[in-house]
C-alpha cells in the first residue's frame, strides 16, 4: 500500500453539477439536455441526486475532516444562463459564490469546470456542439464566469470531450442516442475543442488571473491478442478516442499520422469531418496556453480487428457481462484473460494510467503539469445502517493501485501534481442511475444522510502525510 504523498500534492474529490446538485427546478435554473430525456426514459431522476445544492456545507466539511485539500465542481451553465445565453440568473450566480466561499473558508481549493455533460436544453435542441453558434454562446458564458467568479483560480473548460461525443453519437447512451453516427462523433470532438481553445485564448487575452486547462479521459487501447491486424485496430480506436483530441489540444494540429488513421476510420464508416478556415489557427494559439492538464483515467480497452457491421450493447445496470462493442472497420472490444472487470464490465488495469501519463508527458509536452482529475471504482456498496461504517475494501485497493501507478510515473519524471477521486460522495450516474456508487462518502438517497466508507478513512490517513 502507498505510504505517503509527495509534498504539496493536491488530494481531492470530484463532483459534477448535474450529478450532485439536484434542485433542478429551483431558483430559476433552466433545463439541460437531460431533464426531459430522463423523465421520458423513466428509469431514474436527477432529483434529488446528492442534494449538494443545499447540503454542500456538509460535504465540504466532510472533505476537510477526511484530509482532502481540493474539490472538483462544475458550474451548471443553466443556473447562470437558463437558456444558455441572455441575462444572467442572479440566484444561480449567488449559489456558486456561496459554494466557492465555503470551499475556500475550509481550505478546500475549488477546481471548476464550465461544462460537464450538461448542455442547456434549447442549445441542445439546436444541435448542441454540432451547431457552431453554440460555441459562441459557450465562450460568452465562459467569459462571464471568469469575470464574475474571480475567487476561482483553477479552471477547466470542458470535461471529457470524447465521452460526450462518444456517448451521444457512437455508443448511443446519452441523448440524442445516435449509434455509430461517426460524422457527428468526430465533428463534435472538433467543435468542442474549438470551444475550449477559444475560451483559453480569451482567458489569456483578457488577462484573467489563475490557471486554465481542460479535461480529457484517456483510455489506452491495447491489441489483444497482439497481432499486426489487432495492433492496427488498436491504433484506429486510439486515434478516435485519444489521439485526435490530444493532438488538437496540445499540438494545435491533427498530425498527418493521426489524420491517416482518422481518415481510414471515417472512410470505413462513410463519414466526414469539416474543418473551417481559421479553426486550426485557433487551436494552434491555444495549444501552448493551457496551464495544466486534467487527465481522467478509468480503464483501457483491449481490441481485436473487426470488419463486420457496427453493433453495441451498453451495460447500464451493473449486470456483469452484458456489454459489447464492435465498430465497423475499426475493431471490437475483447476481454483479456487475467484482467478483472467491474460489474459494469470496466477493465481494472492500473498500468494503463501509468502508460498514459508517460505517453502524455513524452508526446505532448505542452500539457505541462498533469492532475488526475478523476479515477475511481463504481461499486454496489452495501448500506449497513445509520452511523455504520461501509466496507469498501475493493475501492481502497483500486485507488491505492492507481495512486501507486501515478507515483511511479512521477518518480520517473512525469509532472503529475494531484489526484481527485471520482467521487467525493455518491452521486447520480448519467446512464447508470443510483446503484453505481463511487463516493468516499455514502449517500442514503432517501434521507440524504451521509455515511462514512472505509475508503474515506484510508484517504484521510494518506492525506495526513501531507501535513507531516
Ligand atoms: C466520467 C464522467 C463522470 C462520471 C464518471 C463515471 O466519464 O466525467 O461524470 O460519471 O465518468 O462514469 P459512470 O457514471 O458512467 O460510471
Tab-separated table of C-alpha atoms and ligand atoms in Angstrom:
chain	number	residue	atom	x	y	z
A	1	UNK	CA	0.000	0.000	0.000
A	2	UNK	CA	1.038	3.600	-0.704
A	3	UNK	CA	2.615	5.019	2.446
A	4	UNK	CA	2.786	8.740	1.811
A	5	UNK	CA	2.038	11.520	-0.633
A	6	UNK	CA	4.527	13.990	-2.055
A	7	UNK	CA	4.755	17.440	-0.503
A	8	UNK	CA	2.287	19.936	-1.964
A	9	UNK	CA	0.227	17.199	-3.584
A	10	UNK	CA	-3.371	18.039	-4.487
A	11	UNK	CA	-5.568	15.408	-2.853
A	12	UNK	CA	-9.132	15.913	-3.878
A	13	UNK	CA	-12.585	14.587	-4.571
A	14	UNK	CA	-14.571	15.183	-7.744
A	15	UNK	CA	-18.187	16.090	-8.419
A	16	UNK	CA	-20.208	17.398	-11.367
A	17	UNK	CA	-23.099	19.825	-11.054
A	18	UNK	CA	-25.852	17.710	-12.553
A	19	UNK	CA	-24.729	14.587	-10.737
A	20	UNK	CA	-24.724	16.054	-7.253
A	21	UNK	CA	-26.748	19.222	-7.029
A	22	UNK	CA	-30.287	18.018	-7.574
A	23	UNK	CA	-32.566	21.067	-7.233
A	24	UNK	CA	-33.015	21.044	-10.986
A	25	UNK	CA	-36.109	23.226	-10.862
A	26	UNK	CA	-35.265	25.820	-8.250
A	27	UNK	CA	-34.028	29.395	-8.285
A	28	UNK	CA	-34.580	29.950	-11.977
A	29	UNK	CA	-32.458	27.091	-13.274
A	30	UNK	CA	-33.014	26.240	-16.934
A	31	UNK	CA	-33.365	22.739	-18.327
A	32	UNK	CA	-30.379	20.771	-19.543
A	33	UNK	CA	-30.340	18.161	-22.288
A	34	UNK	CA	-31.091	15.598	-19.584
A	35	UNK	CA	-34.270	16.732	-17.804
A	36	UNK	CA	-36.968	15.767	-20.294
A	37	UNK	CA	-34.909	12.870	-21.588
A	38	UNK	CA	-34.582	11.225	-18.166
A	39	UNK	CA	-38.235	11.847	-17.439
A	40	UNK	CA	-39.319	10.192	-20.670
A	41	UNK	CA	-36.925	7.328	-20.079
A	42	UNK	CA	-38.428	6.839	-16.628
A	43	UNK	CA	-35.503	4.936	-15.135
A	44	UNK	CA	-34.197	7.452	-12.647
A	45	UNK	CA	-34.485	11.105	-11.759
A	46	UNK	CA	-31.732	13.706	-11.356
A	47	UNK	CA	-33.606	14.952	-8.289
A	48	UNK	CA	-32.554	14.992	-5.588
A	49	UNK	CA	-29.192	13.422	-6.557
A	50	UNK	CA	-26.970	14.185	-3.541
A	51	UNK	CA	-28.795	17.477	-2.904
A	52	UNK	CA	-25.443	19.241	-2.989
A	53	UNK	CA	-27.295	22.430	-3.870
A	54	UNK	CA	-28.430	22.546	-0.251
A	55	UNK	CA	-26.017	20.207	1.502
A	56	UNK	CA	-22.709	21.464	0.125
A	57	UNK	CA	-21.637	22.827	3.535
A	58	UNK	CA	-21.907	19.331	4.966
A	59	UNK	CA	-19.947	17.744	2.123
A	60	UNK	CA	-17.217	20.386	2.219
A	61	UNK	CA	-16.978	19.865	5.959
A	62	UNK	CA	-16.595	16.110	5.398
A	63	UNK	CA	-13.952	16.738	2.752
A	64	UNK	CA	-11.981	18.804	5.216
A	65	UNK	CA	-12.450	16.334	8.031
A	66	UNK	CA	-11.209	13.483	5.874
A	67	UNK	CA	-7.992	15.128	4.767
A	68	UNK	CA	-8.859	16.471	1.324
A	69	UNK	CA	-7.425	19.793	0.193
A	70	UNK	CA	-9.261	20.214	-3.112
A	71	UNK	CA	-12.577	19.570	-4.792
A	72	UNK	CA	-13.685	19.446	-8.395
A	73	UNK	CA	-17.045	21.049	-9.024
A	74	UNK	CA	-18.712	22.207	-12.201
A	75	UNK	CA	-20.887	25.213	-12.791
A	76	UNK	CA	-24.256	24.386	-14.288
A	77	UNK	CA	-24.447	26.621	-17.355
A	78	UNK	CA	-28.241	26.644	-16.960
A	79	UNK	CA	-28.102	28.092	-13.445
A	80	UNK	CA	-26.204	31.074	-14.835
A	81	UNK	CA	-27.937	31.362	-18.214
A	82	UNK	CA	-31.149	29.313	-18.090
A	83	UNK	CA	-31.376	29.297	-21.881
A	84	UNK	CA	-27.649	29.206	-22.478
A	85	UNK	CA	-27.393	32.924	-23.216
A	86	UNK	CA	-29.077	36.216	-22.367
A	87	UNK	CA	-29.393	37.765	-18.935
A	88	UNK	CA	-27.621	36.044	-16.052
A	89	UNK	CA	-29.787	34.463	-13.405
A	90	UNK	CA	-28.647	36.108	-10.187
A	91	UNK	CA	-29.820	33.329	-7.868
A	92	UNK	CA	-27.615	30.883	-9.741
A	93	UNK	CA	-24.666	33.244	-9.634
A	94	UNK	CA	-25.148	33.736	-5.889
A	95	UNK	CA	-25.217	29.986	-5.294
A	96	UNK	CA	-21.768	29.484	-6.819
A	97	UNK	CA	-20.324	32.394	-4.853
A	98	UNK	CA	-21.621	30.728	-1.679
A	99	UNK	CA	-20.198	27.382	-2.715
A	100	UNK	CA	-16.743	28.751	-3.565
A	101	UNK	CA	-16.636	30.748	-0.360
A	102	UNK	CA	-17.466	27.673	1.660
A	103	UNK	CA	-14.653	25.750	-0.068
A	104	UNK	CA	-12.103	28.489	0.459
A	105	UNK	CA	-13.133	29.084	4.087
A	106	UNK	CA	-12.461	25.411	4.734
A	107	UNK	CA	-9.118	25.244	2.989
A	108	UNK	CA	-10.510	23.219	0.102
A	109	UNK	CA	-9.331	24.585	-3.251
A	110	UNK	CA	-12.056	24.515	-5.893
A	111	UNK	CA	-11.153	23.302	-9.396
A	112	UNK	CA	-14.037	24.402	-11.554
A	113	UNK	CA	-15.288	23.102	-14.909
A	114	UNK	CA	-17.633	25.102	-17.075
A	115	UNK	CA	-19.200	22.221	-18.928
A	116	UNK	CA	-19.691	18.735	-17.579
A	117	UNK	CA	-22.102	16.939	-19.943
A	118	UNK	CA	-24.934	19.392	-19.170
A	119	UNK	CA	-25.651	21.463	-22.264
A	120	UNK	CA	-28.628	23.796	-21.966
A	121	UNK	CA	-31.729	22.154	-23.391
A	122	UNK	CA	-32.529	24.715	-26.038
A	123	UNK	CA	-28.956	24.802	-27.321
A	124	UNK	CA	-29.007	21.027	-27.343
A	125	UNK	CA	-32.222	21.081	-29.376
A	126	UNK	CA	-30.452	23.362	-31.770
A	127	UNK	CA	-27.611	20.939	-32.446
A	128	UNK	CA	-25.569	21.076	-29.247
A	129	UNK	CA	-21.839	21.169	-30.122
A	130	UNK	CA	-22.582	20.414	-33.763
A	131	UNK	CA	-24.007	23.919	-34.145
A	132	UNK	CA	-21.166	26.425	-34.226
A	133	UNK	CA	-23.414	29.182	-32.909
A	134	UNK	CA	-23.420	27.291	-29.619
A	135	UNK	CA	-19.657	27.664	-29.439
A	136	UNK	CA	-20.169	31.441	-29.366
A	137	UNK	CA	-22.671	31.063	-26.524
A	138	UNK	CA	-20.228	28.887	-24.611
A	139	UNK	CA	-17.444	31.427	-24.958
A	140	UNK	CA	-19.765	34.197	-23.712
A	141	UNK	CA	-20.746	32.060	-20.740
A	142	UNK	CA	-17.084	31.288	-20.017
A	143	UNK	CA	-16.179	34.975	-20.182
A	144	UNK	CA	-18.985	35.798	-17.771
A	145	UNK	CA	-17.763	33.173	-15.294
A	146	UNK	CA	-14.093	34.189	-15.492
A	147	UNK	CA	-15.058	37.758	-14.687
A	148	UNK	CA	-17.720	37.052	-12.096
A	149	UNK	CA	-16.022	34.267	-10.141
A	150	UNK	CA	-12.638	35.847	-9.646
A	151	UNK	CA	-12.259	33.852	-6.422
A	152	UNK	CA	-11.724	30.766	-8.628
A	153	UNK	CA	-8.100	30.300	-9.638
A	154	UNK	CA	-8.267	26.893	-11.274
A	155	UNK	CA	-10.466	26.481	-14.317
A	156	UNK	CA	-11.282	23.687	-16.703
A	157	UNK	CA	-13.284	24.500	-19.798
A	158	UNK	CA	-14.909	21.194	-20.741
A	159	UNK	CA	-14.918	17.796	-19.070
A	160	UNK	CA	-14.247	14.729	-21.223
A	161	UNK	CA	-14.956	15.945	-24.731
A	162	UNK	CA	-14.765	12.411	-26.065
A	163	UNK	CA	-17.168	10.893	-23.558
A	164	UNK	CA	-19.866	13.296	-24.567
A	165	UNK	CA	-19.274	12.862	-28.306
A	166	UNK	CA	-18.890	9.094	-27.987
A	167	UNK	CA	-21.884	8.552	-25.710
A	168	UNK	CA	-24.130	10.823	-27.758
A	169	UNK	CA	-23.231	9.728	-31.258
A	170	UNK	CA	-21.394	6.397	-31.194
A	171	UNK	CA	-22.433	4.393	-28.159
A	172	UNK	CA	-25.916	5.915	-28.082
A	173	UNK	CA	-26.397	6.005	-24.316
A	174	UNK	CA	-26.582	9.821	-23.938
A	175	UNK	CA	-29.187	11.949	-25.682
A	176	UNK	CA	-29.760	12.121	-28.647
A	177	UNK	CA	-28.847	8.393	-28.639
A	178	UNK	CA	-27.311	8.008	-32.067
A	179	UNK	CA	-25.492	4.773	-32.771
A	180	UNK	CA	-22.327	4.924	-34.835
A	181	UNK	CA	-23.132	8.335	-36.280
A	182	UNK	CA	-19.442	8.791	-36.957
A	183	UNK	CA	-19.747	12.123	-38.753
A	184	UNK	CA	-21.361	13.696	-35.699
A	185	UNK	CA	-18.957	11.884	-33.382
A	186	UNK	CA	-15.849	13.357	-34.974
A	187	UNK	CA	-17.387	16.767	-35.659
A	188	UNK	CA	-18.499	17.139	-32.042
A	189	UNK	CA	-14.924	16.426	-30.929
A	190	UNK	CA	-13.524	19.096	-33.225
A	191	UNK	CA	-16.170	21.658	-32.280
A	192	UNK	CA	-15.740	21.058	-28.545
A	193	UNK	CA	-12.008	21.542	-28.990
A	194	UNK	CA	-12.672	24.828	-30.732
A	195	UNK	CA	-14.917	25.920	-27.873
A	196	UNK	CA	-12.183	25.030	-25.408
A	197	UNK	CA	-9.472	26.763	-27.426
A	198	UNK	CA	-11.486	29.939	-27.860
A	199	UNK	CA	-12.184	30.078	-24.115
A	200	UNK	CA	-8.480	29.609	-23.318
A	201	UNK	CA	-7.410	32.250	-25.814
A	202	UNK	CA	-9.925	34.686	-24.362
A	203	UNK	CA	-8.853	33.930	-20.776
A	204	UNK	CA	-5.273	34.803	-21.682
A	205	UNK	CA	-6.098	37.787	-23.879
A	206	UNK	CA	-8.160	39.378	-21.166
A	207	UNK	CA	-5.516	38.653	-18.572
A	208	UNK	CA	-7.758	36.797	-16.136
A	209	UNK	CA	-5.876	35.590	-13.084
A	210	UNK	CA	-5.439	31.904	-12.452
A	211	UNK	CA	-4.861	28.740	-14.399
A	212	UNK	CA	-6.873	27.158	-17.155
A	213	UNK	CA	-6.953	23.839	-18.964
A	214	UNK	CA	-9.342	21.104	-19.968
A	215	UNK	CA	-10.070	17.530	-19.036
A	216	UNK	CA	-9.699	14.504	-21.257
A	217	UNK	CA	-10.493	10.989	-20.215
A	218	UNK	CA	-7.705	8.846	-21.651
A	219	UNK	CA	-8.433	5.259	-22.458
A	220	UNK	CA	-5.392	3.337	-23.643
A	221	UNK	CA	-6.201	0.838	-26.325
A	222	UNK	CA	-4.203	-2.381	-26.344
A	223	UNK	CA	-4.329	-5.025	-29.052
A	224	UNK	CA	-5.393	-8.448	-27.873
A	225	UNK	CA	-4.065	-10.860	-28.860
A	226	UNK	CA	-1.060	-8.956	-30.068
A	227	UNK	CA	-1.088	-9.444	-33.841
A	228	UNK	CA	-0.357	-6.877	-36.584
A	229	UNK	CA	-4.051	-6.690	-37.546
A	230	UNK	CA	-5.096	-6.117	-33.932
A	231	UNK	CA	-2.355	-3.550	-33.466
A	232	UNK	CA	-3.784	-1.602	-36.345
A	233	UNK	CA	-7.284	-1.877	-34.889
A	234	UNK	CA	-5.948	-0.524	-31.597
A	235	UNK	CA	-4.253	2.373	-33.394
A	236	UNK	CA	-7.520	3.273	-35.118
A	237	UNK	CA	-9.552	3.239	-31.938
A	238	UNK	CA	-6.828	5.137	-30.103
A	239	UNK	CA	-6.874	7.837	-32.784
A	240	UNK	CA	-10.614	8.316	-32.343
A	241	UNK	CA	-10.671	8.117	-28.545
A	242	UNK	CA	-7.415	9.836	-27.554
A	243	UNK	CA	-5.029	10.985	-30.198
A	244	UNK	CA	-7.242	13.315	-32.234
A	245	UNK	CA	-8.099	15.323	-29.122
A	246	UNK	CA	-4.606	15.258	-27.634
A	247	UNK	CA	-3.132	16.482	-30.922
A	248	UNK	CA	-5.730	19.209	-31.252
A	249	UNK	CA	-5.272	20.324	-27.656
A	250	UNK	CA	-1.521	20.270	-27.227
A	251	UNK	CA	-0.107	20.416	-30.744
A	252	UNK	CA	-2.740	22.671	-32.235
A	253	UNK	CA	-2.859	20.438	-35.278
A	254	UNK	CA	-4.032	16.991	-36.199
A	255	UNK	CA	-0.761	15.447	-37.317
A	256	UNK	CA	-0.600	13.619	-40.672
A	257	UNK	CA	-0.143	10.300	-38.850
A	258	UNK	CA	-3.236	10.937	-36.750
A	259	UNK	CA	-5.254	12.061	-39.754
A	260	UNK	CA	-4.268	8.981	-41.739
A	261	UNK	CA	-5.882	6.850	-39.032
A	262	UNK	CA	-8.882	9.143	-38.618
A	263	UNK	CA	-9.475	9.247	-42.377
A	264	UNK	CA	-9.318	5.481	-42.619
A	265	UNK	CA	-11.921	5.241	-39.852
A	266	UNK	CA	-14.116	7.904	-41.447
A	267	UNK	CA	-13.958	6.215	-44.838
A	268	UNK	CA	-14.857	2.843	-43.386
A	269	UNK	CA	-17.972	4.487	-41.980
A	270	UNK	CA	-18.874	6.845	-44.789
A	271	UNK	CA	-18.258	9.784	-42.504
A	272	UNK	CA	-16.802	13.259	-42.888
A	273	UNK	CA	-15.109	15.891	-40.762
A	274	UNK	CA	-15.468	19.549	-41.629
A	275	UNK	CA	-12.719	21.933	-40.577
A	276	UNK	CA	-13.414	25.552	-41.414
A	277	UNK	CA	-10.817	28.136	-42.376
A	278	UNK	CA	-9.294	29.664	-39.283
A	279	UNK	CA	-10.161	26.742	-36.986
A	280	UNK	CA	-6.626	25.408	-36.873
A	281	UNK	CA	-5.190	28.841	-36.076
A	282	UNK	CA	-7.440	28.989	-33.033
A	283	UNK	CA	-6.298	25.552	-31.893
A	284	UNK	CA	-2.661	26.423	-32.568
A	285	UNK	CA	-2.852	29.553	-30.498
A	286	UNK	CA	-4.436	27.773	-27.547
A	287	UNK	CA	-2.127	24.764	-27.699
A	288	UNK	CA	0.701	26.417	-25.755
A	289	UNK	CA	-1.537	28.441	-23.454
A	290	UNK	CA	-3.027	25.695	-21.314
A	291	UNK	CA	-1.576	25.982	-17.831
A	292	UNK	CA	-2.179	22.374	-16.926
A	293	UNK	CA	-3.974	19.239	-17.991
A	294	UNK	CA	-6.702	17.279	-16.214
A	295	UNK	CA	-6.498	13.604	-17.041
A	296	UNK	CA	-9.325	11.275	-16.127
A	297	UNK	CA	-8.496	7.626	-16.147
A	298	UNK	CA	-10.765	4.662	-15.543
A	299	UNK	CA	-9.890	1.834	-17.868
A	300	UNK	CA	-8.262	0.700	-21.091
A	301	UNK	CA	-9.858	-1.297	-23.832
A	302	UNK	CA	-8.499	-4.456	-25.375
A	303	UNK	CA	-9.202	-4.629	-29.057
A	304	UNK	CA	-9.181	-7.061	-31.950
A	305	UNK	CA	-9.698	-6.252	-35.633
A	306	UNK	CA	-13.297	-6.291	-36.845
A	307	UNK	CA	-14.719	-5.933	-40.332
A	308	UNK	CA	-18.410	-6.652	-39.753
A	309	UNK	CA	-21.174	-4.127	-39.125
A	310	UNK	CA	-21.167	-1.872	-36.104
A	311	UNK	CA	-23.199	-3.017	-33.122
A	312	UNK	CA	-23.001	-2.420	-29.399
A	313	UNK	CA	-24.747	-3.029	-26.153
A	314	UNK	CA	-24.257	-0.773	-23.165
A	315	UNK	CA	-24.191	-2.188	-19.646
A	316	UNK	CA	-26.048	0.456	-17.658
A	317	UNK	CA	-27.390	-1.865	-14.982
A	318	UNK	CA	-24.328	-3.484	-13.463
A	319	UNK	CA	-25.201	-6.928	-14.772
A	320	UNK	CA	-21.759	-8.279	-15.475
A	321	UNK	CA	-21.011	-9.449	-18.990
A	322	UNK	CA	-23.772	-7.563	-20.804
A	323	UNK	CA	-21.663	-5.056	-22.710
A	324	UNK	CA	-20.302	-5.404	-26.201
A	325	UNK	CA	-18.760	-3.039	-28.716
A	326	UNK	CA	-17.954	-3.659	-32.368
A	327	UNK	CA	-17.014	-0.766	-34.586
A	328	UNK	CA	-17.051	-1.356	-38.333
A	329	UNK	CA	-13.639	-1.129	-39.948
A	330	UNK	CA	-12.114	-0.252	-36.587
A	331	UNK	CA	-12.198	-3.041	-34.042
A	332	UNK	CA	-14.112	-4.940	-31.420
A	333	UNK	CA	-13.646	-4.974	-27.673
A	334	UNK	CA	-12.434	-8.230	-26.219
A	335	UNK	CA	-11.712	-9.454	-22.721
A	336	UNK	CA	-8.127	-10.016	-21.823
A	337	UNK	CA	-7.790	-13.070	-19.594
A	338	UNK	CA	-6.477	-12.185	-16.168
A	339	UNK	CA	-7.732	-8.596	-16.235
A	340	UNK	CA	-10.508	-8.198	-13.674
A	341	UNK	CA	-13.629	-6.225	-14.531
A	342	UNK	CA	-16.283	-4.367	-12.559
A	343	UNK	CA	-19.979	-5.228	-12.572
A	344	UNK	CA	-20.322	-2.711	-15.403
A	345	UNK	CA	-17.631	-4.537	-17.402
A	346	UNK	CA	-14.945	-1.899	-16.938
A	347	UNK	CA	-11.413	-3.314	-17.024
A	348	UNK	CA	-9.403	-2.811	-13.855
A	349	UNK	CA	-5.895	-2.056	-15.045
A	350	UNK	CA	-3.780	0.464	-13.118
A	351	UNK	CA	-0.835	0.040	-15.525
A	352	UNK	CA	-2.975	1.864	-18.092
A	353	UNK	CA	-2.786	5.015	-16.008
A	354	UNK	CA	0.983	4.748	-15.828
A	355	UNK	CA	1.217	4.167	-19.594
A	356	UNK	CA	-0.952	7.183	-20.368
A	357	UNK	CA	0.874	9.509	-18.001
A	358	UNK	CA	4.170	8.542	-19.599
A	359	UNK	CA	2.775	8.947	-23.098
A	360	UNK	CA	1.277	12.373	-22.480
A	361	UNK	CA	4.475	13.633	-20.874
A	362	UNK	CA	6.566	12.240	-23.723
A	363	UNK	CA	4.422	13.164	-26.728
A	364	UNK	CA	2.580	16.244	-25.510
A	365	UNK	CA	4.954	18.440	-23.501
A	366	UNK	CA	2.520	21.372	-23.835
A	367	UNK	CA	0.289	19.526	-21.377
A	368	UNK	CA	2.686	20.809	-18.697
A	369	UNK	CA	1.533	19.870	-15.203
A	370	UNK	CA	-0.910	16.959	-15.032
A	371	UNK	CA	-3.588	16.297	-12.453
A	372	UNK	CA	-5.538	13.078	-12.349
A	373	UNK	CA	-8.931	14.739	-12.212
A	374	UNK	CA	-10.996	11.529	-11.997
A	375	UNK	CA	-10.315	7.927	-11.141
A	376	UNK	CA	-12.397	5.575	-9.078
A	377	UNK	CA	-14.403	2.400	-8.786
A	378	UNK	CA	-18.117	2.016	-9.461
A	379	UNK	CA	-19.395	-0.444	-6.895
A	380	UNK	CA	-22.675	-1.570	-5.334
A	381	UNK	CA	-21.791	-0.530	-1.803
A	382	UNK	CA	-23.781	-2.187	0.946
A	383	UNK	CA	-25.570	0.064	3.394
A	384	UNK	CA	-25.029	-1.033	6.992
A	385	UNK	CA	-27.404	1.283	8.823
A	386	UNK	CA	-27.197	4.733	10.336
A	387	UNK	CA	-23.739	5.539	11.653
A	388	UNK	CA	-22.271	2.247	10.442
A	389	UNK	CA	-19.009	2.198	8.529
A	390	UNK	CA	-19.332	0.873	4.988
A	391	UNK	CA	-16.812	-1.721	3.942
A	392	UNK	CA	-15.407	-0.859	0.521
A	393	UNK	CA	-12.008	-2.554	0.662
A	394	UNK	CA	-12.264	-3.156	-3.088
A	395	UNK	CA	-12.374	0.566	-3.687
A	396	UNK	CA	-9.370	1.113	-1.423
A	397	UNK	CA	-7.415	-1.488	-3.396
A	398	UNK	CA	-8.441	0.161	-6.637
A	399	UNK	CA	-7.463	3.676	-5.589
A	400	UNK	CA	-4.287	2.508	-3.916
A	401	UNK	CA	-3.086	0.710	-7.031
A	402	UNK	CA	-3.805	3.712	-9.201
A	403	UNK	CA	-2.107	6.167	-6.870
A	404	UNK	CA	0.865	3.837	-6.900
A	405	UNK	CA	0.901	3.888	-10.722
A	406	UNK	CA	0.757	7.677	-10.583
A	407	UNK	CA	3.635	7.890	-8.125
A	408	UNK	CA	5.698	5.546	-10.268
A	409	UNK	CA	5.222	7.786	-13.314
A	410	UNK	CA	6.071	10.761	-11.142
A	411	UNK	CA	9.243	9.164	-9.857
A	412	UNK	CA	10.256	8.761	-13.493
A	413	UNK	CA	9.863	12.463	-14.156
A	414	UNK	CA	6.201	12.938	-15.147
A	415	UNK	CA	4.987	16.207	-13.645
A	416	UNK	CA	1.804	14.929	-12.014
A	417	UNK	CA	0.745	17.009	-9.067
A	418	UNK	CA	-2.576	15.768	-7.854
A	419	UNK	CA	-5.265	13.138	-7.670
A	420	UNK	CA	-9.027	13.626	-7.474
A	421	UNK	CA	-11.018	10.549	-6.651
A	422	UNK	CA	-14.268	10.069	-8.502
A	423	UNK	CA	-16.191	10.733	-6.499
A	424	UNK	CA	-16.349	12.787	-3.333
A	425	UNK	CA	-19.743	11.481	-2.274
A	426	UNK	CA	-22.081	9.025	-4.014
A	427	UNK	CA	-23.899	10.688	-6.840
A	428	UNK	CA	-26.185	10.202	-9.759
A	429	UNK	CA	-24.565	8.413	-12.708
A	430	UNK	CA	-25.790	9.590	-16.115
A	431	UNK	CA	-26.581	6.297	-17.746
A	432	UNK	CA	-26.444	4.042	-14.694
A	433	UNK	CA	-28.527	5.855	-12.108
A	434	UNK	CA	-28.048	5.371	-8.409
A	435	UNK	CA	-26.711	1.882	-7.855
A	436	UNK	CA	-23.313	2.637	-9.335
A	437	UNK	CA	-21.620	4.290	-6.406
A	438	UNK	CA	-18.183	5.835	-6.403
A	439	UNK	CA	-18.074	8.045	-3.308
A	440	UNK	CA	-15.779	8.185	-0.321
A	441	UNK	CA	-18.988	9.096	1.481
A	442	UNK	CA	-22.107	7.024	1.133
A	443	UNK	CA	-25.306	8.883	0.385
A	444	UNK	CA	-28.589	7.410	1.524
A	445	UNK	CA	-30.593	8.812	-1.360
A	446	UNK	CA	-33.856	8.503	0.572
A	447	UNK	CA	-32.812	10.537	3.585
A	448	UNK	CA	-29.765	12.306	2.168
A	449	UNK	CA	-27.786	11.154	5.203
A	450	UNK	CA	-24.074	10.691	4.617
A	451	UNK	CA	-22.260	7.624	5.959
A	452	UNK	CA	-18.541	7.034	6.049
A	453	UNK	CA	-16.899	4.399	3.913
A	454	UNK	CA	-13.599	2.745	4.797
A	455	UNK	CA	-12.089	4.387	1.721
A	456	UNK	CA	-12.667	7.777	3.365
A	457	UNK	CA	-10.636	6.659	6.372
A	458	UNK	CA	-7.890	5.438	4.077
A	459	UNK	CA	-7.997	8.711	2.170
A	460	UNK	CA	-7.691	10.611	5.415
A	461	UNK	CA	-4.718	8.623	6.569
A	462	UNK	CA	-2.825	9.322	3.366
A	463	UNK	CA	-3.929	12.966	3.402
A	464	UNK	CA	-2.385	13.197	6.844
A	465	UNK	CA	1.051	12.514	5.367
A	466	UNK	CA	0.811	15.857	3.553
A	467	UNK	CA	0.844	17.597	6.898
A	468	UNK	CA	3.732	15.672	8.446
B	1	LIG	C1	-16.735	10.221	-16.247
B	1	LIG	C2	-17.553	11.449	-16.022
B	1	LIG	C3	-18.257	11.500	-14.729
B	1	LIG	C4	-18.664	10.163	-14.140
B	1	LIG	C5	-17.644	9.077	-14.349
B	1	LIG	C6	-18.130	7.700	-14.041
B	1	LIG	O1	-16.793	9.908	-17.600
B	1	LIG	O2	-16.782	12.617	-16.155
B	1	LIG	O3	-19.283	12.420	-14.847
B	1	LIG	O4	-19.958	9.838	-14.365
B	1	LIG	O5	-17.143	9.060	-15.649
B	1	LIG	O6	-18.903	7.223	-15.092
B	1	LIG	P1	-20.237	6.445	-14.869
B	1	LIG	O7	-21.085	7.326	-14.018
B	1	LIG	O8	-20.805	6.237	-16.226
B	1	LIG	O9	-19.861	5.180	-14.213
